[in-house]
PDB file of C-alpha atoms in Angstrom:
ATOM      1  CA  UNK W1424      59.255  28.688 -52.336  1.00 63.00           C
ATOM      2  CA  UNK W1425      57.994  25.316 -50.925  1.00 74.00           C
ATOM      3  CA  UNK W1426      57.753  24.999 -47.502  1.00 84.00           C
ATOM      4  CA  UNK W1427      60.471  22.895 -45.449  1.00 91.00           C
ATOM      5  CA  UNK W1428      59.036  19.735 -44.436  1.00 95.00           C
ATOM      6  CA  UNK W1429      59.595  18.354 -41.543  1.00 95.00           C
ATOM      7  CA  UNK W1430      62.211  15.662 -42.383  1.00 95.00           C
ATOM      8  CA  UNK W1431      64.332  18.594 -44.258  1.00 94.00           C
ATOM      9  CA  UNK W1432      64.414  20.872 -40.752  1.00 94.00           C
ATOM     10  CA  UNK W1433      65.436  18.157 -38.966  1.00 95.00           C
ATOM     11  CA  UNK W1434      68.654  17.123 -41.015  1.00 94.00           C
ATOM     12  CA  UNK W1435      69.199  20.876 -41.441  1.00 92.00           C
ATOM     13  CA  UNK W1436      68.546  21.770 -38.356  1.00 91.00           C
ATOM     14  CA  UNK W1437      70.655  24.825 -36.679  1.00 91.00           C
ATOM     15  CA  UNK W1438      70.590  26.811 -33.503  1.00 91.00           C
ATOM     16  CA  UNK W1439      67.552  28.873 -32.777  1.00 92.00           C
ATOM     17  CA  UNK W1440      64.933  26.466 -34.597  1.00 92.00           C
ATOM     18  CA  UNK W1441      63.602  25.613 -31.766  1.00 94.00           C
ATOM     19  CA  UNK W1442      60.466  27.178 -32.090  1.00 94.00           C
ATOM     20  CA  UNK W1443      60.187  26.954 -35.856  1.00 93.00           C
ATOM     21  CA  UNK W1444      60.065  22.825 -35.532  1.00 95.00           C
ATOM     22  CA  UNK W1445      57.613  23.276 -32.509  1.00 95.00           C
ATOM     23  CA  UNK W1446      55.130  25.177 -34.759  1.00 93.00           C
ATOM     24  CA  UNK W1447      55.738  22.992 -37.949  1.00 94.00           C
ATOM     25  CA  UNK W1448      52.359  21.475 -38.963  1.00 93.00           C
ATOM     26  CA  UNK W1449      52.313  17.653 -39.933  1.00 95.00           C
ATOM     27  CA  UNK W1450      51.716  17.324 -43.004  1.00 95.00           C
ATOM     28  CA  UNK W1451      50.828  13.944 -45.497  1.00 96.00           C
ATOM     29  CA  UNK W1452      54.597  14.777 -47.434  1.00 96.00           C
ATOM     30  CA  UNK W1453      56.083  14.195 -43.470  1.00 96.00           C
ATOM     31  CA  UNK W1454      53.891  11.035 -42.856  1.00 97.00           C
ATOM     32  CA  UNK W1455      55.401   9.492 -46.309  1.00 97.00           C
ATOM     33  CA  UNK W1456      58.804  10.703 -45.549  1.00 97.00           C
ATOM     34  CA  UNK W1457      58.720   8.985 -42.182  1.00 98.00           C
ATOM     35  CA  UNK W1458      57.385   6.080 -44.051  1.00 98.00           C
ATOM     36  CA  UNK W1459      60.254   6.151 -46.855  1.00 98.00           C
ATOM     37  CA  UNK W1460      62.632   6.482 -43.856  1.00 97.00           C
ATOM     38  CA  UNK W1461      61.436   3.578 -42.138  1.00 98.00           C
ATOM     39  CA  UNK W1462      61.236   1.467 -45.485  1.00 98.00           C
ATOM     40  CA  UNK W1463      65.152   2.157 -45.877  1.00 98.00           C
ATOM     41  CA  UNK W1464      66.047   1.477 -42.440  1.00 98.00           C
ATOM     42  CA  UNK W1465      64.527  -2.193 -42.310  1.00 98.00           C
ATOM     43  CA  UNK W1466      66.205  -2.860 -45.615  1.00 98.00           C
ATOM     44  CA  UNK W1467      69.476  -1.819 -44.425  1.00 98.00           C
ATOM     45  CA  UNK W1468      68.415  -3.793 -40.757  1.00 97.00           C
ATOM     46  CA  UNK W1469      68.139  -6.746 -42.910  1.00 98.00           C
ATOM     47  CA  UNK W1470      71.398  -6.447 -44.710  1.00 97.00           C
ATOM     48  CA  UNK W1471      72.740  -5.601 -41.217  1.00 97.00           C
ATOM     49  CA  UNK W1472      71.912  -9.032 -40.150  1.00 97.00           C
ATOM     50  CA  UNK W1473      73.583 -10.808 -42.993  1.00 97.00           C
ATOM     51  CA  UNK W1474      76.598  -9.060 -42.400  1.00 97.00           C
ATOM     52  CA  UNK W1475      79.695 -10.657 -40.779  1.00 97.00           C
ATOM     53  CA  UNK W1476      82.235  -7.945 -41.828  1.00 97.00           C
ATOM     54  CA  UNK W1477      81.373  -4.235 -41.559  1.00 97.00           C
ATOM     55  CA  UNK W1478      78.581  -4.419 -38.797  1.00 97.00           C
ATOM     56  CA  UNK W1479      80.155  -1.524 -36.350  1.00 97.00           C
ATOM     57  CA  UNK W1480      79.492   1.287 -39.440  1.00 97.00           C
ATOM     58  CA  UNK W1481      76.448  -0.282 -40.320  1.00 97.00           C
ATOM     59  CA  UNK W1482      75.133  -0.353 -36.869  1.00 98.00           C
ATOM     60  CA  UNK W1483      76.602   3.700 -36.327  1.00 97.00           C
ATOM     61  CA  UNK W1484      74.457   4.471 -40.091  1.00 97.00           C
ATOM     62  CA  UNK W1485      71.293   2.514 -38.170  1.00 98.00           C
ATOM     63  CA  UNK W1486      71.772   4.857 -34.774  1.00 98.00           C
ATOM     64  CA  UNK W1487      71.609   8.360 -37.067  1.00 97.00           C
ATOM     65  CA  UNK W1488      68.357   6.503 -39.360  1.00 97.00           C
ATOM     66  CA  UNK W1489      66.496   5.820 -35.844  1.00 97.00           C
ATOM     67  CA  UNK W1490      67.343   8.670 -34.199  1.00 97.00           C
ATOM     68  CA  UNK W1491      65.855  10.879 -37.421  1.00 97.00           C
ATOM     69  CA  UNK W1492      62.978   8.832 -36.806  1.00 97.00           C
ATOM     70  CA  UNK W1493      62.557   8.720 -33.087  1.00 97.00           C
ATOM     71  CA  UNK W1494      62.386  12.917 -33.846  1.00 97.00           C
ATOM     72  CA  UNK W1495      60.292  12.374 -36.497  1.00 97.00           C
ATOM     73  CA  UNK W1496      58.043  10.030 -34.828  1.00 97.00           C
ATOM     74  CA  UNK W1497      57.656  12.370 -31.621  1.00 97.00           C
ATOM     75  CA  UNK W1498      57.021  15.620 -33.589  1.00 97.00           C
ATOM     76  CA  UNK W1499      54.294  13.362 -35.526  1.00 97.00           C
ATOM     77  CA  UNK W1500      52.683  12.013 -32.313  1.00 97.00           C
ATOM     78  CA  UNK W1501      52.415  15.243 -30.609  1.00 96.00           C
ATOM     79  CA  UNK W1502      51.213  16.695 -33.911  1.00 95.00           C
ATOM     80  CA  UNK W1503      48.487  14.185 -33.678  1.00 95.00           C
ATOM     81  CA  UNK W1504      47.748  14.767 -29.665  1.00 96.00           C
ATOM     82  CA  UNK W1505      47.082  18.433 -30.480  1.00 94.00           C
ATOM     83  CA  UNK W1506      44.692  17.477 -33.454  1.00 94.00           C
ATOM     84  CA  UNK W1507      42.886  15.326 -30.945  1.00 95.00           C
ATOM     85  CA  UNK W1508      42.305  18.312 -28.613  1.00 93.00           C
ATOM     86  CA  UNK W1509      41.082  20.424 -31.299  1.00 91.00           C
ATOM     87  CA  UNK W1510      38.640  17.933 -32.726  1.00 92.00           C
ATOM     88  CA  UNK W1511      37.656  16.698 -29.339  1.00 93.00           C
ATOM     89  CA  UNK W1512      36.716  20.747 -28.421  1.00 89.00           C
ATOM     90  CA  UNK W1513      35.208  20.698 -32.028  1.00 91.00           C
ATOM     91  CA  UNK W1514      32.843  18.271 -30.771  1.00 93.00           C
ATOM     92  CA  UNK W1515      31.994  19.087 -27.474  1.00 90.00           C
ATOM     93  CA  UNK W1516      28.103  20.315 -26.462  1.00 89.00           C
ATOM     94  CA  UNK W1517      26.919  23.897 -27.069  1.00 87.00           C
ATOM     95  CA  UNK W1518      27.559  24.565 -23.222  1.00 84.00           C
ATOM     96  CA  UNK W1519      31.294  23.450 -23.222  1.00 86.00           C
ATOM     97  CA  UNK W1520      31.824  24.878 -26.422  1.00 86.00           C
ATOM     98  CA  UNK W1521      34.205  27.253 -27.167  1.00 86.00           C
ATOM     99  CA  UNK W1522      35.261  29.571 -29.957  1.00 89.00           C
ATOM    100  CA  UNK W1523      38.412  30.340 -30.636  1.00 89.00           C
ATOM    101  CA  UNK W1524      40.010  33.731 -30.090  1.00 88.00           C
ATOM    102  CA  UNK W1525      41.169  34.632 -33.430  1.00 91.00           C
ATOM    103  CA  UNK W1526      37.884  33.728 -34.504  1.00 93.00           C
ATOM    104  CA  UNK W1527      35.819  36.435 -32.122  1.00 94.00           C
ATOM    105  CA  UNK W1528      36.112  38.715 -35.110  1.00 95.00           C
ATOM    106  CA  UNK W1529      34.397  36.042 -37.629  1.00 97.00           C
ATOM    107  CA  UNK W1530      31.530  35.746 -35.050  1.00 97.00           C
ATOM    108  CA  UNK W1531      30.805  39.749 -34.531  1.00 97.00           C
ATOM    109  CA  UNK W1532      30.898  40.239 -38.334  1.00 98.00           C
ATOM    110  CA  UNK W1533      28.570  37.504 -39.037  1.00 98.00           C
ATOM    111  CA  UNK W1534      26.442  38.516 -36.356  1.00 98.00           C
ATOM    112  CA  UNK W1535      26.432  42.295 -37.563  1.00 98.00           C
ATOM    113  CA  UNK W1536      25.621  40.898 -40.856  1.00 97.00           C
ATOM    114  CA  UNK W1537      22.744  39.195 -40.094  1.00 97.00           C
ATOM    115  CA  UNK W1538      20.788  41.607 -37.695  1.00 96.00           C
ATOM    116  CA  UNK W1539      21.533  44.774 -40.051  1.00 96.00           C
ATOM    117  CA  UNK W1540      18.907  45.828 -42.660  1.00 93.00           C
ATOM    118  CA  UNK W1541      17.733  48.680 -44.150  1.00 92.00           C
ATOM    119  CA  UNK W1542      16.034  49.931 -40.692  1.00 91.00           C
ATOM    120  CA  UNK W1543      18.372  49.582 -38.707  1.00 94.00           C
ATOM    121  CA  UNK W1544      22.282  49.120 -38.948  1.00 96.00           C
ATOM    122  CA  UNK W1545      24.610  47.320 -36.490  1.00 97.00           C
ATOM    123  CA  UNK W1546      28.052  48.783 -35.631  1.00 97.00           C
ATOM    124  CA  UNK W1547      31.486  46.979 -34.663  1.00 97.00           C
ATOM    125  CA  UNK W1548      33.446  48.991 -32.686  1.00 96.00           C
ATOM    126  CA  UNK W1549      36.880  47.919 -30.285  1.00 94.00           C
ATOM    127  CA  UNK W1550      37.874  50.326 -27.668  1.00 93.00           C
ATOM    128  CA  UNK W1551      41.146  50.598 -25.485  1.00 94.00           C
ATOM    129  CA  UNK W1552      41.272  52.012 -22.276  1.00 94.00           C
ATOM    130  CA  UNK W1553      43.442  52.178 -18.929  1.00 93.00           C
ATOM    131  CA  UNK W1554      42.508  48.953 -16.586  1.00 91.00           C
ATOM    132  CA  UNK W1555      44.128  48.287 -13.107  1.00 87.00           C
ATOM    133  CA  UNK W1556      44.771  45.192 -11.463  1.00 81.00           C
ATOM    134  CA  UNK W1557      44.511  45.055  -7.775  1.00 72.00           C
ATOM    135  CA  UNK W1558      46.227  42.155  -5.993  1.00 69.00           C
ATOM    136  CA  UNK W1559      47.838  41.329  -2.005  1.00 66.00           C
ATOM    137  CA  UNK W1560      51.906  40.631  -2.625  1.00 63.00           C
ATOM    138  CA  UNK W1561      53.716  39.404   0.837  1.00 62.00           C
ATOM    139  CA  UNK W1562      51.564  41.469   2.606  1.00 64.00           C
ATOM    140  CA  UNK W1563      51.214  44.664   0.596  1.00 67.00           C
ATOM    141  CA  UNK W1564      48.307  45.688  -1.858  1.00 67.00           C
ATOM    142  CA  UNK W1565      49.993  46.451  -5.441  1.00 71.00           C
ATOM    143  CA  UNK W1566      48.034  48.091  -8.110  1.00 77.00           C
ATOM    144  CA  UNK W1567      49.295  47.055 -11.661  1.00 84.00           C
ATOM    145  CA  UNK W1568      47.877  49.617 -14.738  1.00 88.00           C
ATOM    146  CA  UNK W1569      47.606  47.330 -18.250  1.00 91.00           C
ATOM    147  CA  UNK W1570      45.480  47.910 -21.896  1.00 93.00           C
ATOM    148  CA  UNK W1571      42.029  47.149 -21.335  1.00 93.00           C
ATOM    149  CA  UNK W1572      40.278  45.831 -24.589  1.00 94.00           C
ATOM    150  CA  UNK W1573      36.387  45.765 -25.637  1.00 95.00           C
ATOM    151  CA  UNK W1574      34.874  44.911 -28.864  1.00 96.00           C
ATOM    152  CA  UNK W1575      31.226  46.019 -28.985  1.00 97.00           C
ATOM    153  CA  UNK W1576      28.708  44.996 -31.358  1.00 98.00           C
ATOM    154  CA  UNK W1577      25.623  47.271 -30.861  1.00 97.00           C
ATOM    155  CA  UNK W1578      23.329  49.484 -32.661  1.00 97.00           C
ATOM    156  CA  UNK W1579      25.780  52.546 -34.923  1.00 95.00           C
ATOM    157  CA  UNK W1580      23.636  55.201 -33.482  1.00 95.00           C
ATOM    158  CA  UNK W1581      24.350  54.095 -29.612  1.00 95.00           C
ATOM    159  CA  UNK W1582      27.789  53.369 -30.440  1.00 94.00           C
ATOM    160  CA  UNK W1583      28.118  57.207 -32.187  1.00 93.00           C
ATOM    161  CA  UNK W1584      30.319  57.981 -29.014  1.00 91.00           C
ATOM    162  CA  UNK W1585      32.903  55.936 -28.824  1.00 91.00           C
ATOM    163  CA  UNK W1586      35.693  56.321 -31.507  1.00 85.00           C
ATOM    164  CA  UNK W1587      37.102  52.383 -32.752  1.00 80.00           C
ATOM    165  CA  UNK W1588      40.378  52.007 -31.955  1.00 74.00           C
ATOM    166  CA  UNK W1589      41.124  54.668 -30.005  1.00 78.00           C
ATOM    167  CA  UNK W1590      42.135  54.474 -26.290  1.00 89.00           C
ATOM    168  CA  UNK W1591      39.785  56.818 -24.111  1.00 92.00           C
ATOM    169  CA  UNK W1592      40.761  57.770 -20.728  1.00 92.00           C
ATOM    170  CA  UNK W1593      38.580  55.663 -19.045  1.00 90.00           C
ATOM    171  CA  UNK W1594      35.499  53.549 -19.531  1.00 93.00           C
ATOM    172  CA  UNK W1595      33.323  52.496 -16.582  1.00 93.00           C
ATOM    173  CA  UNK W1596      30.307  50.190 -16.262  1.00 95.00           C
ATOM    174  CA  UNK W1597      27.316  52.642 -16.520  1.00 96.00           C
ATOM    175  CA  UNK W1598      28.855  53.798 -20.184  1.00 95.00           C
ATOM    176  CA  UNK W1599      28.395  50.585 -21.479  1.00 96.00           C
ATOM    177  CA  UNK W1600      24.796  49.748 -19.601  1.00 96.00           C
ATOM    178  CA  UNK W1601      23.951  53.334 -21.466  1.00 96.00           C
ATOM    179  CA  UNK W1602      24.529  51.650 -24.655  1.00 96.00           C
ATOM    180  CA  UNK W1603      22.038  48.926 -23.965  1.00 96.00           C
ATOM    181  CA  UNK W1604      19.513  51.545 -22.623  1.00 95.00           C
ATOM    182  CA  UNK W1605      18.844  52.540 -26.537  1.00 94.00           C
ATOM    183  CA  UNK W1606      16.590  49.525 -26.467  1.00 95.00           C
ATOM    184  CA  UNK W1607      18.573  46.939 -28.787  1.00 96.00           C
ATOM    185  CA  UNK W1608      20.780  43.927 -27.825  1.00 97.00           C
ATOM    186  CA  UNK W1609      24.725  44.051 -27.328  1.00 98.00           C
ATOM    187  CA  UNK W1610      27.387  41.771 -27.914  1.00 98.00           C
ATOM    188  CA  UNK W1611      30.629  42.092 -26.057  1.00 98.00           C
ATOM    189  CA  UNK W1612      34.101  40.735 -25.912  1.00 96.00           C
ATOM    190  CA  UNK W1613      37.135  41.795 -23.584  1.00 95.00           C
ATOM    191  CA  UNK W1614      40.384  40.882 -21.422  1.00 93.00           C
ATOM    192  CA  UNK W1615      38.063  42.831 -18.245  1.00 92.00           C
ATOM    193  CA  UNK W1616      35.606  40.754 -16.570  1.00 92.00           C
ATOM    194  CA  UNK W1617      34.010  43.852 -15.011  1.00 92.00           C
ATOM    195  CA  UNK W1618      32.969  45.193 -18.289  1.00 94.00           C
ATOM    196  CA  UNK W1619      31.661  41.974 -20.185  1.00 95.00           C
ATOM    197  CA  UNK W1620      30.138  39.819 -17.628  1.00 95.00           C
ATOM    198  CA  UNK W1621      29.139  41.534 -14.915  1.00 94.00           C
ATOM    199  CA  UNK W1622      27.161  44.626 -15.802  1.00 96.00           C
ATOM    200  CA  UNK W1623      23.681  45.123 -14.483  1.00 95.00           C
ATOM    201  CA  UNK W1624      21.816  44.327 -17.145  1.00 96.00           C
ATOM    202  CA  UNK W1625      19.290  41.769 -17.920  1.00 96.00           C
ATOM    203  CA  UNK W1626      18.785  38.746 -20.495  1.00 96.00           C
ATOM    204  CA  UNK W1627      22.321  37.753 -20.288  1.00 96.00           C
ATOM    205  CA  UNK W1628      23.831  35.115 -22.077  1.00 95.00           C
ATOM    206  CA  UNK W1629      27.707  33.856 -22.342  1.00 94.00           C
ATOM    207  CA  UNK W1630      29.104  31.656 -25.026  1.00 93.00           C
ATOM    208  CA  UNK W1631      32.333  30.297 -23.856  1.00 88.00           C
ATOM    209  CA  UNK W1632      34.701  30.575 -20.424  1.00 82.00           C
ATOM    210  CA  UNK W1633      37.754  31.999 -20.764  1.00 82.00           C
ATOM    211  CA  UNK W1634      36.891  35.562 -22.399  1.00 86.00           C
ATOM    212  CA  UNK W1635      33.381  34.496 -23.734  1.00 93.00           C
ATOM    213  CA  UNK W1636      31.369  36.176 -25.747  1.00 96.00           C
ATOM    214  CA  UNK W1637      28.508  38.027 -23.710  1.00 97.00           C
ATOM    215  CA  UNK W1638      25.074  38.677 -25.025  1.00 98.00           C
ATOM    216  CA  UNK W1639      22.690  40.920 -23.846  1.00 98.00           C
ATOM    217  CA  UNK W1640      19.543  40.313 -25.310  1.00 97.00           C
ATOM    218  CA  UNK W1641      15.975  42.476 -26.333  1.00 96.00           C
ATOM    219  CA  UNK W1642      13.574  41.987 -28.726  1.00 95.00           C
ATOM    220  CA  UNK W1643      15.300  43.206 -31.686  1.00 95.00           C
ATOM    221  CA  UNK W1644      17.101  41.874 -35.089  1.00 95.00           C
ATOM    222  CA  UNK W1645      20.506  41.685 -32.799  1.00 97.00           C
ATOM    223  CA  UNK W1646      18.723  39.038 -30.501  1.00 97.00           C
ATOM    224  CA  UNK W1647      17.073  36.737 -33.668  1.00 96.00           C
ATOM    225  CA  UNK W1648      20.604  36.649 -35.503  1.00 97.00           C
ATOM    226  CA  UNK W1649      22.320  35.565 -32.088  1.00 97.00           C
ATOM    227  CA  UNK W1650      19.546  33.049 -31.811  1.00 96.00           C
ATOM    228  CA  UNK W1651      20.522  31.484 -35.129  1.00 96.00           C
ATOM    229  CA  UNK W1652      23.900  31.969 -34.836  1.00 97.00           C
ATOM    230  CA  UNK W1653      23.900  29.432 -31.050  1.00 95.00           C
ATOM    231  CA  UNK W1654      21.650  27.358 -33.116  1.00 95.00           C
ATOM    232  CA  UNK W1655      24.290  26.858 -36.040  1.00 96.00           C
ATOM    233  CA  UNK W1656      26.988  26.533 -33.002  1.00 95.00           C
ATOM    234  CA  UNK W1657      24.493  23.775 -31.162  1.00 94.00           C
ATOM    235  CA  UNK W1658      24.081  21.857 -34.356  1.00 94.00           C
ATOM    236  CA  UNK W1659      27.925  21.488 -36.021  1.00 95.00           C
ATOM    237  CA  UNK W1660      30.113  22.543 -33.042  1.00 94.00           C
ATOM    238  CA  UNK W1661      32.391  25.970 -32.558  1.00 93.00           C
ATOM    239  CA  UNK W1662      34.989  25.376 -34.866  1.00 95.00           C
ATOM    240  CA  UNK W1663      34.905  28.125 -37.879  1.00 96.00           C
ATOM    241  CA  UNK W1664      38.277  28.313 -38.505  1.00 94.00           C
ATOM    242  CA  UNK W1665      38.600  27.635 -42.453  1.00 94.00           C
ATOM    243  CA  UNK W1666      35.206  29.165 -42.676  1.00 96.00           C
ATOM    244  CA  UNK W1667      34.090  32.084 -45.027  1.00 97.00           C
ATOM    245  CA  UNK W1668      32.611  34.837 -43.241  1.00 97.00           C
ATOM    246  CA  UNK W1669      30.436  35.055 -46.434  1.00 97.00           C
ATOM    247  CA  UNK W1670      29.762  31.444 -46.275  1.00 97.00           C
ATOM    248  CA  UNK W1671      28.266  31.367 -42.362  1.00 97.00           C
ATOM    249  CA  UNK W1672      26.268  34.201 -43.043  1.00 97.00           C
ATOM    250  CA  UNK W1673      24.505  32.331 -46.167  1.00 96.00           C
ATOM    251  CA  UNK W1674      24.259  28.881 -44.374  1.00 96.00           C
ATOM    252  CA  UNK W1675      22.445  30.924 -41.054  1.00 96.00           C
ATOM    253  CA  UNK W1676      20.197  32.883 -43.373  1.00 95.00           C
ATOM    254  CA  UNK W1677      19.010  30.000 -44.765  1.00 93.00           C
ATOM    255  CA  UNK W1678      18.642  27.397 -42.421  1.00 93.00           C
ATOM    256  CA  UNK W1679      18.352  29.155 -39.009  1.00 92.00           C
ATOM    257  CA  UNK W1680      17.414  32.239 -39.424  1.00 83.00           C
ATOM    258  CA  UNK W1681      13.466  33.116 -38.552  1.00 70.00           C
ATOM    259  CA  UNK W1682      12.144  35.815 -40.058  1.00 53.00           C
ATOM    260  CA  UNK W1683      11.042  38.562 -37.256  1.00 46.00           C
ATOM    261  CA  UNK W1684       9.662  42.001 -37.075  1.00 42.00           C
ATOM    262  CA  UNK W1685      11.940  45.043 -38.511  1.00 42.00           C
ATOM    263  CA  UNK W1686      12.717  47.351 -34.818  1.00 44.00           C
ATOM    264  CA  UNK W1687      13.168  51.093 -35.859  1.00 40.00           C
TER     265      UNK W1687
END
């Protein structure tokens, strides 16, 4: 089934579509449809102006032509705005960068890729647990329980104790500081601040702002691949989406990758 272009949801439109013409995508078939629907509305302007009898229902058929197009036209400009913000993020310097969410999972698999070898393996792992948010309402302290998230990229033999995908009852700071104490880098991602950012660990390093990525560095295969992997982000921006997983993991391995000692 093709999908609806814009043009079509527009003259079709019905109650409820709100959100479905918000989320529509511009595509080259709506630019040339606006285009075609332009084309016929200065030909029938011109006859318009010729006219002496008949103006009033050729000037009520002009109102419902421009008024498709003033739609279109809007949709189509703030389709372009939000292209502009992406591309201008695409852009942007390795310290303003920042990846996209839906892409975390891209980055931690290319990243496991990379640093795992026949000595030593890296694990993926993404743990749920109880968080609490503590905050002063008119006067009075609430305490509000939600899901905390973590995805952990770390050696499989320091991970062996935590179960993927699994909520635990709790999960504190020191349990995660353990996980570094086996001696090999960490990668981290969650919705907790307290458990990503601000553990007491050295060699820290944050790609992003709002949820970054957090690295905790040693001298291990973990550390060279991250190196590589900022150095890809320094040199062609943070945008992967449309991007083989397969595809970064070749392009890193052969351009940016250094070759370092095997850790056991």
């Amino acid at each position: 089934m093709a999908k609806e272009s814009l043009k079509e949801m527009l003259l079709n439109v019905k109650p409820g579509d709100f959100d479905k013409i918000m989320r529509h995508q511009i595509t080259q078939e709506d630019i040339k449809d606006f285009y075609d629907l332009y084309c016929e509305f200065a030909s029938l302007e011109t006859d318009y102006q010729q006219m002496i009898l008949g103006r009033k229902d050729a000037a009520k058929d002009l109102t419902k032509r421009l008024e498709l197009l003033k739609q279109m036209g809007e949709l189509i400009s703030r389709g372009m705005k939000i292209q502009n913000t992406h591309y201008e993020y695409a852009s942007k310097d390795l310290k303003n960068s920042n990846i996209d969410e839906k892409q975390y999972n891209k980055v931690f698999e290319v990243l496991r890729q990379l640093a795992s070898n026949e000595s030593v393996q890296y694990e993926i792992k993404t743990i749920t647990y109880p968080a609490y948010d503590s905050s002063d309402r008119h006067g009075y302290r609430t305490t509000d329980e939600y899901t905390g998230e973590i995805t952990i990229l770390a050696e499989k033999e320091a991970l062996s104790k935590f179960e993927s995908d699994k909520k635990i009852p709790y999960l504190n700071q020191e349990m995660l500081e353990e996980i570094y104490k086996h001696g090999f880098s960490m990668v981290l991602f969650g919705n907790e601040e307290l458990k990503t950012e601000r553990l007491n660990l050295p060699n820290k390093q944050i790609l992003g702002y709002y949820h970054p990525i957090v690295f905790y560095l040693q001298d291990d295969n973990l550390a060279n691949a991250i190196r590589s992997f900022i150095s890809f982000i320094q040199e062609n921006g943070a945008d992967l989406n449309q991007i083989e997983t397969s595809d970064l993991v070749e392009n890193i391995k052969s351009k940016y990758q250094k070759k370092i000692g095997k850790k056991n």
